Coordinates of C-alpha atoms in Angstrom, one line a residue:
M737 CA 137.5 -150.7 46.3
D738 CA 133.5 -150.2 46.8
F739 CA 131.4 -148.0 44.6
F740 CA 131.3 -145.0 47.0
T741 CA 135.4 -145.1 47.3
A742 CA 135.6 -145.1 43.7
Y743 CA 133.2 -142.3 43.4
R744 CA 134.7 -140.2 45.9
E745 CA 138.2 -140.9 44.3
G746 CA 137.0 -139.6 41.0
Q747 CA 137.5 -143.4 39.4
L748 CA 134.1 -143.9 37.6
A749 CA 133.9 -140.9 35.2
G750 CA 136.4 -142.6 32.7
A751 CA 135.7 -146.0 33.6
Y752 CA 131.9 -146.3 33.5
H753 CA 132.5 -150.1 32.8
R754 CA 133.4 -150.6 36.1
V755 CA 130.2 -149.5 37.8
P756 CA 128.3 -152.7 37.1
A757 CA 130.6 -154.7 39.2
L758 CA 130.6 -152.2 42.1
L759 CA 126.8 -151.9 42.3
A760 CA 126.4 -155.9 42.2
D761 CA 126.2 -156.5 45.9
L762 CA 124.4 -153.1 46.8
A763 CA 121.6 -153.0 49.1
P764 CA 118.5 -151.4 47.7
A765 CA 118.9 -148.1 50.0
E766 CA 122.7 -148.0 48.8
L767 CA 121.2 -148.4 45.3
A768 CA 119.3 -145.5 45.6
R769 CA 122.1 -143.4 47.0
A770 CA 124.3 -144.6 44.2
G771 CA 121.7 -143.4 41.9
R772 CA 121.7 -140.0 42.9
L773 CA 125.9 -139.8 42.7
L774 CA 125.6 -141.7 39.3
A775 CA 122.9 -139.0 38.1
Q776 CA 125.8 -136.3 38.7
L777 CA 128.7 -138.2 37.1
D778 CA 130.0 -136.4 33.7
V779 CA 130.1 -139.4 31.4
N780 CA 130.9 -139.2 27.7
D781 CA 128.1 -140.9 25.5
D782 CA 130.6 -142.9 23.9
E783 CA 131.4 -144.6 27.4
A784 CA 128.0 -146.0 27.9
T785 CA 124.7 -146.9 25.8
V786 CA 122.2 -144.1 27.2
I787 CA 118.5 -145.7 27.8
R788 CA 116.1 -142.6 27.7
V789 CA 113.0 -143.1 30.1
A790 CA 110.0 -140.8 30.2
I791 CA 108.1 -141.2 33.8
T792 CA 104.5 -140.0 34.2
G793 CA 101.9 -141.2 36.4
H794 CA 99.7 -140.7 39.2
G795 CA 101.6 -139.7 42.6
T796 CA 104.7 -138.4 43.7
L797 CA 107.5 -140.5 41.5
S798 CA 110.5 -138.4 41.8
P799 CA 112.0 -140.8 44.3
L800 CA 111.7 -143.8 41.5
V801 CA 114.6 -142.0 39.6
P802 CA 117.4 -142.5 41.7
S803 CA 116.6 -146.3 41.8
L804 CA 116.0 -146.4 38.3
T805 CA 119.7 -144.7 37.5
A806 CA 120.9 -147.4 39.8
E807 CA 118.9 -150.2 38.2
V808 CA 120.2 -149.5 34.4
A809 CA 123.7 -149.0 35.5
R810 CA 123.8 -152.3 36.9
H811 CA 123.5 -153.4 33.4
G812 CA 126.0 -151.1 32.3
L813 CA 123.7 -148.2 30.6
R814 CA 123.2 -144.6 31.3
L815 CA 120.0 -143.2 32.3
R816 CA 118.3 -140.2 30.6
P817 CA 115.3 -139.4 32.4
T818 CA 112.4 -137.0 31.7
V819 CA 109.9 -136.8 34.4
G820 CA 106.3 -135.3 34.0
D821 CA 104.4 -133.3 36.0
F822 CA 102.5 -134.1 39.3
G823 CA 99.8 -136.4 38.6
G824 CA 99.9 -135.3 34.6
Y825 CA 99.5 -138.6 33.0
L826 CA 96.2 -137.8 31.7
T827 CA 97.3 -134.9 29.9
E828 CA 100.6 -135.7 29.1
L829 CA 99.7 -139.0 27.3
S830 CA 97.1 -137.8 25.2
D831 CA 99.1 -134.5 24.1
P832 CA 101.5 -135.8 21.3
D833 CA 103.6 -132.5 21.7
S834 CA 104.0 -133.2 25.6
A835 CA 107.6 -133.3 26.8
I836 CA 107.0 -136.9 27.6
Y837 CA 106.5 -137.7 23.7
R838 CA 109.3 -135.3 22.7
A839 CA 111.8 -137.2 25.0
G840 CA 111.6 -139.7 22.2
A841 CA 112.2 -142.3 25.2
E842 CA 112.6 -146.1 24.7
L843 CA 110.4 -146.7 27.6
T844 CA 107.7 -144.5 28.8
L845 CA 106.5 -145.2 32.4
C846 CA 103.0 -144.7 33.5
V847 CA 103.0 -145.6 37.1
L848 CA 99.5 -146.0 38.8
D849 CA 98.1 -146.8 42.3
A850 CA 95.1 -147.3 44.0
E851 CA 94.6 -143.9 45.0
A852 CA 94.1 -142.7 41.2
I853 CA 90.7 -144.6 41.7
F854 CA 89.7 -143.9 45.2
A855 CA 90.1 -140.3 44.5
E856 CA 87.1 -140.7 42.2
V857 CA 84.4 -142.4 44.1
P858 CA 82.0 -140.9 46.5
V859 CA 82.0 -140.9 50.3
P860 CA 80.5 -143.1 51.5
W861 CA 81.2 -145.7 48.7
R862 CA 80.4 -149.0 47.8
P863 CA 81.8 -151.8 45.7
A864 CA 79.8 -150.9 42.9
D865 CA 81.2 -147.4 43.0
V866 CA 85.0 -148.8 42.5
R867 CA 83.8 -150.7 39.7
A868 CA 82.5 -147.9 37.9
A869 CA 85.7 -146.1 38.7
L870 CA 87.9 -148.8 37.6
D871 CA 86.0 -149.3 34.2
E872 CA 86.4 -145.6 33.5
K873 CA 89.9 -145.6 34.2
L874 CA 90.6 -148.6 31.7
S875 CA 88.7 -147.1 29.3
I876 CA 90.6 -143.9 29.6
L877 CA 93.6 -145.9 29.5
D878 CA 93.0 -148.2 26.9
K879 CA 92.7 -144.6 24.8
L880 CA 96.0 -143.2 26.1
A881 CA 97.6 -146.6 24.6
S882 CA 96.2 -146.1 21.0
I883 CA 97.3 -142.5 21.2
F884 CA 100.7 -143.7 22.4
E885 CA 101.2 -146.1 19.6
A886 CA 100.2 -143.5 17.2
N887 CA 103.0 -141.2 18.4
S888 CA 105.5 -143.0 19.8
K889 CA 108.0 -145.6 18.7
G890 CA 108.8 -146.7 22.2
T891 CA 106.9 -149.0 24.7
L892 CA 104.5 -147.7 27.3
V893 CA 104.9 -149.5 30.6
L894 CA 101.8 -149.9 32.7
N895 CA 101.5 -151.7 36.2
T896 CA 98.7 -153.3 38.1
L897 CA 97.2 -151.7 41.1
P898 CA 98.0 -152.9 44.3
L899 CA 95.1 -152.7 46.8
P900 CA 95.9 -151.4 50.2
H901 CA 94.6 -152.9 53.3
R902 CA 93.5 -149.5 54.4
F903 CA 90.5 -149.5 51.7
T904 CA 89.3 -153.0 52.4
A905 CA 89.2 -152.4 55.8
Q906 CA 86.9 -149.8 55.3
L907 CA 83.9 -152.2 54.4
V908 CA 82.6 -153.5 57.7
D909 CA 81.2 -156.7 56.4
H910 CA 83.2 -159.8 54.7
R911 CA 80.7 -160.2 51.8
S912 CA 81.7 -156.5 50.6
R913 CA 85.4 -157.2 51.1
A914 CA 85.3 -160.3 49.0
E915 CA 83.3 -158.1 46.2
L916 CA 85.7 -155.5 46.4
G917 CA 88.6 -158.0 46.3
A918 CA 87.0 -159.7 43.0
L919 CA 86.4 -156.9 41.1
W920 CA 89.6 -155.3 41.6
R921 CA 91.5 -158.2 40.5
E922 CA 89.3 -158.7 37.6
A923 CA 90.2 -154.9 36.8
N924 CA 94.0 -155.9 37.1
A925 CA 93.6 -159.0 34.9
R926 CA 92.1 -156.8 32.0
L927 CA 94.9 -154.4 32.5
L928 CA 97.5 -157.4 32.0
R929 CA 95.7 -158.4 28.9
F930 CA 96.5 -154.6 27.4
G931 CA 99.4 -156.1 25.4
E932 CA 96.9 -158.5 23.4
Q933 CA 95.4 -155.4 21.9
H934 CA 98.2 -152.8 22.0
P935 CA 101.8 -154.4 21.1
G936 CA 103.3 -151.2 22.1
V937 CA 102.4 -151.8 25.7
L938 CA 103.7 -153.9 28.6
V939 CA 102.2 -154.2 31.8
I940 CA 104.4 -154.8 35.2
D941 CA 102.5 -157.1 37.4
L942 CA 103.5 -155.6 41.0
E943 CA 101.2 -158.2 42.9
P944 CA 104.4 -161.1 42.8
L945 CA 106.7 -158.1 44.0
L946 CA 104.4 -157.5 47.1
A947 CA 104.1 -161.0 47.9
E948 CA 108.0 -160.5 48.5
G949 CA 107.0 -158.6 51.8
I950 CA 107.5 -154.8 50.3
P951 CA 104.8 -152.9 51.6
V952 CA 102.5 -151.0 49.3
E953 CA 103.0 -147.5 50.9
D954 CA 104.1 -145.4 53.8
P955 CA 100.9 -143.9 55.5
R956 CA 102.9 -140.7 56.2
L957 CA 104.3 -140.3 52.8
A958 CA 101.1 -141.2 51.4
V959 CA 99.1 -138.3 53.2
Y960 CA 101.7 -135.6 53.4
A961 CA 103.8 -136.3 50.1
K962 CA 101.1 -137.6 48.0
M963 CA 103.7 -140.8 47.1
H964 CA 100.9 -143.4 47.2
L965 CA 103.9 -145.9 46.6
S966 CA 106.3 -146.9 48.9
A967 CA 110.0 -146.2 48.2
E968 CA 110.7 -149.8 48.7
L969 CA 108.1 -151.0 46.0
L970 CA 109.4 -148.2 43.8
A971 CA 113.1 -149.6 44.0
R972 CA 111.8 -153.1 43.4
Y973 CA 109.8 -151.8 40.3
A974 CA 112.7 -149.9 39.0
R975 CA 114.6 -153.5 39.0
E976 CA 112.0 -154.6 36.7
I977 CA 112.6 -151.5 34.3
G978 CA 116.0 -152.2 34.3
H979 CA 115.5 -155.7 33.0
L980 CA 113.4 -154.0 30.3
A981 CA 116.2 -151.2 29.7
R982 CA 118.5 -154.2 29.2
G983 CA 116.5 -155.8 26.7
A984 CA 116.2 -152.9 24.8
A985 CA 119.6 -152.2 24.3
G986 CA 120.3 -155.7 23.3
R987 CA 121.9 -157.1 26.4
T988 CA 119.9 -159.9 27.5
K989 CA 121.9 -163.1 28.3
K990 CA 121.3 -166.1 25.9
C991 CA 123.3 -168.9 27.5
L992 CA 123.1 -170.1 31.2
V993 CA 126.5 -171.7 32.1
L994 CA 126.3 -174.1 35.5
D995 CA 129.0 -175.4 37.7
L996 CA 127.8 -179.0 38.8
D997 CA 129.1 -179.8 42.6
G998 CA 127.2 -177.7 44.9
T999 CA 125.3 -175.9 42.5
V1000 CA 123.2 -178.4 40.5
W1001 CA 123.9 -181.3 43.0
G1002 CA 124.8 -181.7 46.4
G1003 CA 128.1 -183.5 47.3
I1004 CA 131.4 -183.9 45.3
L1005 CA 131.0 -186.2 42.4
G1006 CA 134.8 -187.4 42.3
E1007 CA 134.1 -188.6 45.9
D1008 CA 130.5 -189.3 46.5
G1009 CA 130.2 -191.2 42.8
H1010 CA 126.9 -190.6 40.4
D1011 CA 124.7 -192.7 42.8
G1012 CA 126.1 -190.8 45.9
I1013 CA 125.4 -187.0 45.2
E1014 CA 122.6 -185.1 46.5
V1015 CA 119.8 -184.6 43.8
A1016 CA 116.3 -185.4 45.0
E1017 CA 115.7 -186.9 48.4
G1018 CA 116.9 -185.6 51.8
H1019 CA 117.0 -182.1 53.1
H1020 CA 119.5 -180.4 50.6
G1021 CA 118.4 -182.9 47.9
E1022 CA 114.7 -181.6 47.5
A1023 CA 116.8 -177.8 47.2
F1024 CA 118.9 -179.0 44.4
R1025 CA 116.0 -180.6 42.6
A1026 CA 113.6 -177.5 42.8
F1027 CA 116.7 -175.8 41.3
Q1028 CA 117.1 -178.5 38.4
R1029 CA 113.2 -177.8 37.6
V1030 CA 113.7 -174.1 37.4
V1031 CA 116.7 -174.4 35.0
K1032 CA 115.1 -177.0 32.7
Q1033 CA 111.7 -174.7 32.6
I1034 CA 114.1 -171.8 31.7
G1035 CA 115.9 -173.7 29.0
S1036 CA 112.5 -175.0 27.5
Q1037 CA 112.1 -171.3 26.4
G1038 CA 115.0 -170.8 24.2
V1039 CA 117.8 -170.3 26.9
L1040 CA 120.9 -172.3 26.1
L1041 CA 122.1 -174.6 29.1
A1042 CA 125.7 -175.4 29.3
V1043 CA 128.1 -177.0 31.7
V1044 CA 131.4 -175.7 32.9
S1045 CA 132.7 -178.1 35.5
K1046 CA 136.0 -178.9 37.3
N1047 CA 135.5 -182.7 37.1
D1048 CA 136.3 -185.4 34.5
L1049 CA 133.8 -185.8 31.8
E1050 CA 132.8 -189.2 31.7
P1051 CA 131.6 -189.4 35.6
V1052 CA 129.6 -186.3 34.5
R1053 CA 128.1 -187.6 31.6
R1054 CA 127.0 -190.7 34.0
A1055 CA 125.5 -188.9 36.7
L1056 CA 123.4 -186.8 34.1
T1057 CA 122.2 -190.3 32.3
E1058 CA 122.3 -193.0 34.8
N1059 CA 121.4 -191.3 38.1
P1060 CA 117.2 -191.8 38.1
A1061 CA 116.5 -189.1 40.6
M1062 CA 118.2 -186.5 38.3
T1063 CA 115.8 -183.9 36.5
L1064 CA 118.1 -182.3 34.1
G1065 CA 119.9 -184.9 31.6
E1066 CA 122.7 -184.8 29.2
N1067 CA 120.6 -183.7 26.3
D1068 CA 119.5 -180.7 28.1
F1069 CA 122.8 -178.8 27.6
V1070 CA 124.2 -177.9 24.2
R1071 CA 127.8 -178.3 25.5
I1072 CA 129.3 -180.0 28.5
I1073 CA 132.8 -179.0 29.4
A1074 CA 134.2 -180.9 32.3
N1075 CA 138.0 -180.9 32.8
W1076 CA 140.6 -179.2 35.1
Q1077 CA 141.3 -175.8 33.3
P1078 CA 140.8 -172.4 34.5
K1079 CA 136.8 -171.8 34.2
H1080 CA 137.3 -168.4 32.4
D1081 CA 139.2 -170.1 29.6
N1082 CA 136.5 -172.9 29.3
L1083 CA 133.8 -170.0 29.3
R1084 CA 136.1 -168.3 26.3
Q1085 CA 135.9 -171.9 24.6
L1086 CA 132.5 -172.3 25.0
A1087 CA 131.9 -168.9 23.4
A1088 CA 134.0 -169.7 20.6
D1089 CA 132.2 -173.1 20.0
L1090 CA 128.5 -171.5 20.0
N1091 CA 129.8 -168.6 18.1
L1092 CA 128.7 -166.0 20.9
G1093 CA 130.3 -163.4 23.0
V1094 CA 131.1 -164.0 26.7
D1095 CA 128.8 -161.3 27.7
A1096 CA 125.9 -163.5 26.5
F1097 CA 126.7 -165.9 29.6
A1098 CA 125.3 -165.8 32.9
F1099 CA 127.4 -168.4 35.1
V1100 CA 126.4 -170.0 38.2
D1101 CA 128.7 -171.2 40.7
D1102 CA 129.0 -172.0 44.4
S1103 CA 132.8 -171.2 44.6
T1104 CA 133.5 -167.9 45.7
L1105 CA 136.9 -168.0 44.1
E1106 CA 135.7 -169.1 40.9
C1107 CA 133.0 -166.2 40.6
G1108 CA 135.7 -163.9 41.5
L1109 CA 138.0 -165.1 39.0
V1110 CA 135.7 -165.2 36.3
R1111 CA 134.1 -161.9 37.3
D1112 CA 137.8 -160.3 36.9
Q1113 CA 138.9 -162.3 33.8
L1114 CA 135.3 -161.9 31.8
P1115 CA 133.7 -158.6 33.2
G1116 CA 131.0 -159.0 30.6
V1117 CA 129.8 -162.4 32.1
A1118 CA 126.9 -162.1 34.5
V1119 CA 128.1 -164.0 37.6
L1120 CA 125.6 -165.3 40.0
P1121 CA 127.3 -166.7 43.1
V1122 CA 125.1 -169.6 45.2
T1123 CA 127.4 -169.9 48.2
G1124 CA 124.8 -170.1 50.8
D1125 CA 121.8 -172.4 51.5
P1126 CA 120.7 -174.4 48.2
A1127 CA 117.2 -173.6 49.0
L1128 CA 118.3 -170.0 47.8
H1129 CA 119.6 -171.0 44.8
V1130 CA 116.7 -170.4 42.8
G1131 CA 116.0 -166.9 44.2
T1132 CA 119.7 -166.1 43.0
L1133 CA 119.0 -167.6 39.6
L1134 CA 115.7 -165.7 38.8
A1135 CA 116.4 -162.3 40.7
D1136 CA 117.6 -160.4 37.7
G1137 CA 115.5 -161.8 34.7
W1138 CA 118.7 -162.3 32.9
F1139 CA 116.9 -164.0 30.1
D1140 CA 113.9 -161.9 29.8
V1141 CA 112.7 -161.0 26.0
R1142 CA 109.4 -159.1 25.3
E1143 CA 107.9 -161.9 23.5
L1144 CA 108.8 -165.6 23.0
T1145 CA 108.8 -166.6 19.0
V1146 CA 108.9 -170.0 17.3
E1147 CA 112.5 -169.6 16.9
D1148 CA 113.2 -169.4 20.4
R1149 CA 111.6 -172.4 21.3
A1150 CA 113.6 -174.4 19.0
R1151 CA 116.9 -172.5 19.6
V1152 CA 118.6 -175.4 21.7
D1153 CA 118.1 -177.8 19.1
K1154 CA 119.4 -175.3 16.3
Y1155 CA 122.6 -174.5 18.3
R1156 CA 122.9 -178.6 18.9
E1157 CA 122.6 -179.0 15.0
E1158 CA 125.1 -176.0 14.8
L1159 CA 127.8 -178.2 16.9
S1160 CA 127.2 -180.8 14.7
R1161 CA 128.1 -178.8 11.6
K1162 CA 131.2 -178.2 13.2
D1163 CA 132.0 -181.7 13.8
F1164 CA 131.2 -182.3 10.1
L1165 CA 133.4 -179.1 9.3
D1166 CA 136.6 -181.0 11.0
S1167 CA 136.0 -184.1 8.6
F1168 CA 136.9 -181.9 5.6
D1169 CA 140.2 -180.7 4.2
S1170 CA 139.1 -177.2 3.1
I1171 CA 136.3 -175.0 3.7
E1172 CA 135.0 -175.3 0.4
Q1173 CA 134.6 -178.5 0.5
Y1174 CA 132.5 -178.1 3.5
L1175 CA 130.2 -175.6 2.1
A1176 CA 129.7 -177.7 -1.0
E1177 CA 128.7 -180.3 1.0
L1178 CA 126.6 -178.5 3.7
G1179 CA 123.9 -177.7 1.0
V1180 CA 123.1 -174.3 2.2
R1181 CA 119.5 -173.3 1.6
V1182 CA 118.4 -169.3 2.0
R1183 CA 115.0 -167.9 1.4
F1184 CA 115.2 -164.0 1.2
A1185 CA 111.4 -162.2 1.1
P1186 CA 109.3 -159.4 2.5
A1187 CA 108.6 -160.5 6.2
T1188 CA 105.1 -161.5 6.9
E1189 CA 103.1 -160.3 9.9
A1190 CA 103.9 -163.5 11.9
E1191 CA 107.7 -163.0 11.3
L1192 CA 107.6 -159.5 12.5
P1193 CA 108.2 -160.4 16.2
R1194 CA 111.3 -162.4 15.4
V1195 CA 112.6 -159.6 13.3
S1196 CA 112.2 -157.0 16.3
Q1197 CA 114.0 -159.7 18.2
L1198 CA 116.9 -160.2 15.9
T1199 CA 117.5 -156.2 16.0
L1200 CA 117.4 -156.2 19.7
R1201 CA 119.5 -159.1 20.5
T1202 CA 122.2 -159.4 17.4
N1203 CA 125.7 -157.5 18.3
Q1204 CA 128.1 -159.0 16.1
F1205 CA 126.4 -158.7 12.4
N1206 CA 124.3 -156.1 13.2
L1207 CA 125.8 -153.0 10.7
T1208 CA 123.9 -150.2 12.7
T1209 CA 122.9 -151.6 15.8
R1210 CA 119.6 -149.7 15.4
R1211 CA 117.3 -151.4 18.0
L1212 CA 113.5 -151.8 16.7
Q1213 CA 110.6 -152.7 19.2
L1214 CA 107.8 -154.5 17.4
P1215 CA 105.6 -151.3 16.9
E1216 CA 108.5 -149.8 15.1
V1217 CA 109.1 -153.0 12.8
R1218 CA 105.3 -153.0 11.8
E1219 CA 105.6 -149.2 11.0
L1220 CA 108.4 -149.9 8.7
A1221 CA 107.1 -153.1 7.4
G1222 CA 103.6 -151.1 6.9
D1223 CA 105.4 -147.9 4.8
P1224 CA 105.4 -148.1 1.0
A1225 CA 108.9 -146.7 0.6
W1226 CA 110.3 -149.3 3.2
H1227 CA 111.4 -153.2 2.6
V1228 CA 111.6 -155.6 5.5
L1229 CA 113.3 -158.4 4.0
A1230 CA 113.6 -161.6 6.0
I1231 CA 116.2 -164.1 5.8
R1232 CA 115.6 -167.9 6.3
S1233 CA 118.2 -170.6 5.9
G1234 CA 118.6 -174.3 6.0
D1235 CA 121.1 -177.1 5.3
R1236 CA 121.7 -180.9 5.4
F1237 CA 121.1 -180.8 9.4
G1238 CA 118.0 -179.1 9.3
E1239 CA 116.1 -175.4 9.1
N1240 CA 117.7 -172.6 10.8
G1241 CA 114.7 -170.6 10.9
L1242 CA 114.3 -166.9 10.5
V1243 CA 118.5 -165.6 11.1
G1244 CA 118.6 -162.3 9.6
V1245 CA 116.7 -159.2 8.2
V1246 CA 117.7 -156.1 5.8
F1247 CA 115.9 -153.1 6.1
A1248 CA 115.9 -150.9 3.0
R1249 CA 114.8 -147.7 2.1
R1250 CA 113.9 -146.5 -1.5
G1251 CA 114.0 -143.0 -2.7
G1252 CA 113.4 -142.1 -6.3
N1253 CA 116.2 -144.0 -8.2
S1254 CA 118.3 -144.9 -5.2
L1255 CA 118.0 -147.5 -2.4
H1256 CA 119.4 -146.9 1.2
L1257 CA 120.4 -150.3 3.1
D1258 CA 119.5 -148.9 6.7
N1259 CA 120.5 -152.2 8.4
F1260 CA 121.7 -155.8 7.8
V1261 CA 121.2 -158.1 10.5
L1262 CA 122.4 -161.6 10.8
S1263 CA 122.3 -164.5 13.7
C1264 CA 125.6 -165.5 14.6
R1265 CA 124.6 -168.9 14.3
V1266 CA 125.0 -168.7 10.5
F1267 CA 128.2 -166.8 10.0
S1268 CA 130.9 -167.9 7.3
R1269 CA 128.2 -169.7 5.1
G1270 CA 127.8 -167.3 2.4
I1271 CA 124.3 -166.2 3.5
E1272 CA 125.0 -162.4 3.5
R1273 CA 126.7 -162.5 0.3
A1274 CA 124.0 -164.5 -1.4
C1275 CA 121.4 -162.0 0.2
L1276 CA 123.3 -158.8 -1.0
S1277 CA 123.9 -160.3 -4.6
A1278 CA 120.2 -160.7 -5.0
L1279 CA 119.2 -157.3 -3.7
L1280 CA 121.9 -155.5 -5.8
H1281 CA 120.7 -157.4 -9.1
H1282 CA 117.0 -156.9 -8.3
A1283 CA 117.3 -153.3 -7.4
R1284 CA 119.4 -152.6 -11.2
E1285 CA 116.4 -154.7 -12.5
N1286 CA 113.9 -152.2 -10.9
G1287 CA 115.4 -149.0 -12.3
I1288 CA 117.5 -148.4 -9.2
T1289 CA 120.7 -146.7 -10.1
E1290 CA 122.7 -146.6 -7.0
V1291 CA 122.9 -148.3 -3.6
F1292 CA 123.9 -146.7 -0.3
G1293 CA 124.7 -148.8 2.6
S1294 CA 125.6 -147.6 6.7
Y1295 CA 127.7 -148.7 9.3
R1296 CA 128.0 -147.6 12.8
P1297 CA 130.8 -149.0 14.7
T1298 CA 130.1 -150.6 18.1
A1299 CA 132.3 -152.2 20.8
K1300 CA 131.2 -155.9 19.1
N1301 CA 130.3 -155.4 15.5
G1302 CA 133.9 -154.7 14.2
K1303 CA 133.9 -158.3 12.2
V1304 CA 131.5 -156.7 9.5
A1305 CA 133.5 -153.1 9.3
D1306 CA 134.3 -154.0 6.0
F1307 CA 131.2 -155.7 4.8
Y1308 CA 130.2 -153.1 2.1
P1309 CA 133.9 -152.4 0.7
R1310 CA 134.3 -156.3 0.8
Y1311 CA 131.4 -156.7 -1.9
G1312 CA 132.0 -153.5 -4.1
F1313 CA 130.8 -150.6 -2.3
T1314 CA 132.8 -147.5 -2.3
A1315 CA 133.2 -145.4 1.0
L1316 CA 131.7 -141.7 0.8
P1317 CA 133.4 -138.8 2.7
E1318 CA 130.9 -139.1 5.6
P1319 CA 132.1 -141.7 7.9
G1320 CA 130.4 -145.1 7.7
E1321 CA 128.5 -144.4 4.7
F1322 CA 129.0 -146.4 1.4
R1323 CA 127.7 -146.5 -2.2
H1324 CA 127.3 -149.1 -5.2
D1325 CA 126.7 -147.9 -8.9
L1326 CA 125.4 -151.4 -9.6
G1327 CA 128.1 -151.7 -12.0
E1328 CA 129.7 -155.1 -11.0
I1329 CA 127.9 -157.0 -8.6
V1330 CA 129.2 -160.0 -6.4
A1331 CA 127.7 -163.3 -7.6
V1332 CA 125.6 -165.6 -5.6
P1333 CA 128.3 -168.2 -3.9
P1334 CA 127.7 -171.3 -6.0
H1335 CA 127.2 -173.3 -2.8
V1336 CA 124.1 -171.5 -1.9
E1337 CA 120.5 -172.5 -3.3
L1338 CA 118.8 -168.9 -3.1
D1339 CA 115.1 -168.3 -3.3
F1340 CA 114.8 -164.6 -3.6
G1341 CA 110.7 -163.3 -3.3
G1342 CA 111.8 -160.1 -4.9
A1343 CA 110.6 -157.0 -3.1
L1344 CA 111.2 -153.3 -4.9
Q1345 CA 108.4 -153.3 -7.3

């Protein structure tokens, strides 16, 4: 059943989880139509995560809303938009009491176009006039960004300014055209660097989108409706915003899982042998090599790579290690599963091995049958069919930015090695008769101390990407984390761990707020990589003891249930907290405090003085 049929028959209001799959294959024009229908859908707040987006800018922007509604729905989210007045961005972003600020949006879009500049240059004009207008506009945007950061905990999203041909063509000499092109690009480069001075700002570069052949504007709509960006460009822009919304909701994918035959290389390994498959030379070989290069590039930035293939394991390993033309090697993958079991079962096993949910996977396969089975059995997996020309594989993989993050951290770049070490720990565990023996020999080390400035980006990322051990699932952008870290009443405590296999890095964070003689644990977050090692118990014990020593008489903790954090529902009661009448609220009287596990070597840096 397609989306429009399901909508007409009233099957979506109570089954919003079906929407992403139904939207997956719709064309942009159909997505906008679907977005208009989704905006009318009566959906309970507990059926889908709401993402609040405020929209302001220079021209007519109302056509952006339907596309944006559909794009966030593609990721299982529901849009709650606030649209500012026509051309009102200067007033709305400079006034902390405007509707744009009152929306409390996770994302605030300030959509700009070339007309915002040329409306302020004289006629006739020269490139120098445009330079002056650009300089003034960038100065204003810089001030607006500062006001925004001081008054909002969300993210301000700007965009580079596309330069339509109708402006350059008004200059009859090529030297002036070149001058205009250069100064325009310089201004966009300055705009792209706004994030270096303003952590609360992101800038979407429209140039790569225009390179796809999308028109900047429709001349008639630009003149008659003051819509200075085309509907096609706004729809493509909406897709980029959908990726940001997915990240803000903690739904970024963490692992790229690949089929092999017809996906990573051409041919059938079992028939062609490791030296007969297409991986570099020849018409299709070049396409597969290009795909492998992109996969390797993605994997170098903290994305886990894995294989799930219907093959025998030894020939796969041979192909990855002995074929000299292969770009990807065995060591690029954290896990290679090659057998003849159903792929959805193998994906479940892979999730267990990596201690991830299957919704952390993006799965690429050239088989329509396999893609359909995985989509049916594991709806949380992002299924990327590559059923056509292998030259199109790269575009399919990159089209939705499944692994996009706001900022790469040191931990991101080391993630593959950390997960490989984790699999070694699992093998080490198998050599012991009991978990107690294993933990005693593992040599767990924990450093628990106030987060440093350099650690704050990783702290923010943990709140955005951690779903299972996240007691309140409060997603915090970097500016919000910085605000809490700078507030004397708050304590942002980072958890680092290591053991005999190496350092795990920054794996957790506790947000605590002191008020008089009480302490409230606003959230406790721990990476799934370090579950079941006593780290959370050690840190909680240290914090409770430290609180008692510093005049605190009671500690409160909150738990907010989600679809994924059920495994920590009993976290506070397990360690001596008593449930309060209000659901999800707990209290500890600091009488009997659980001890630090004997196998954990804890270094606690203090916090509450």
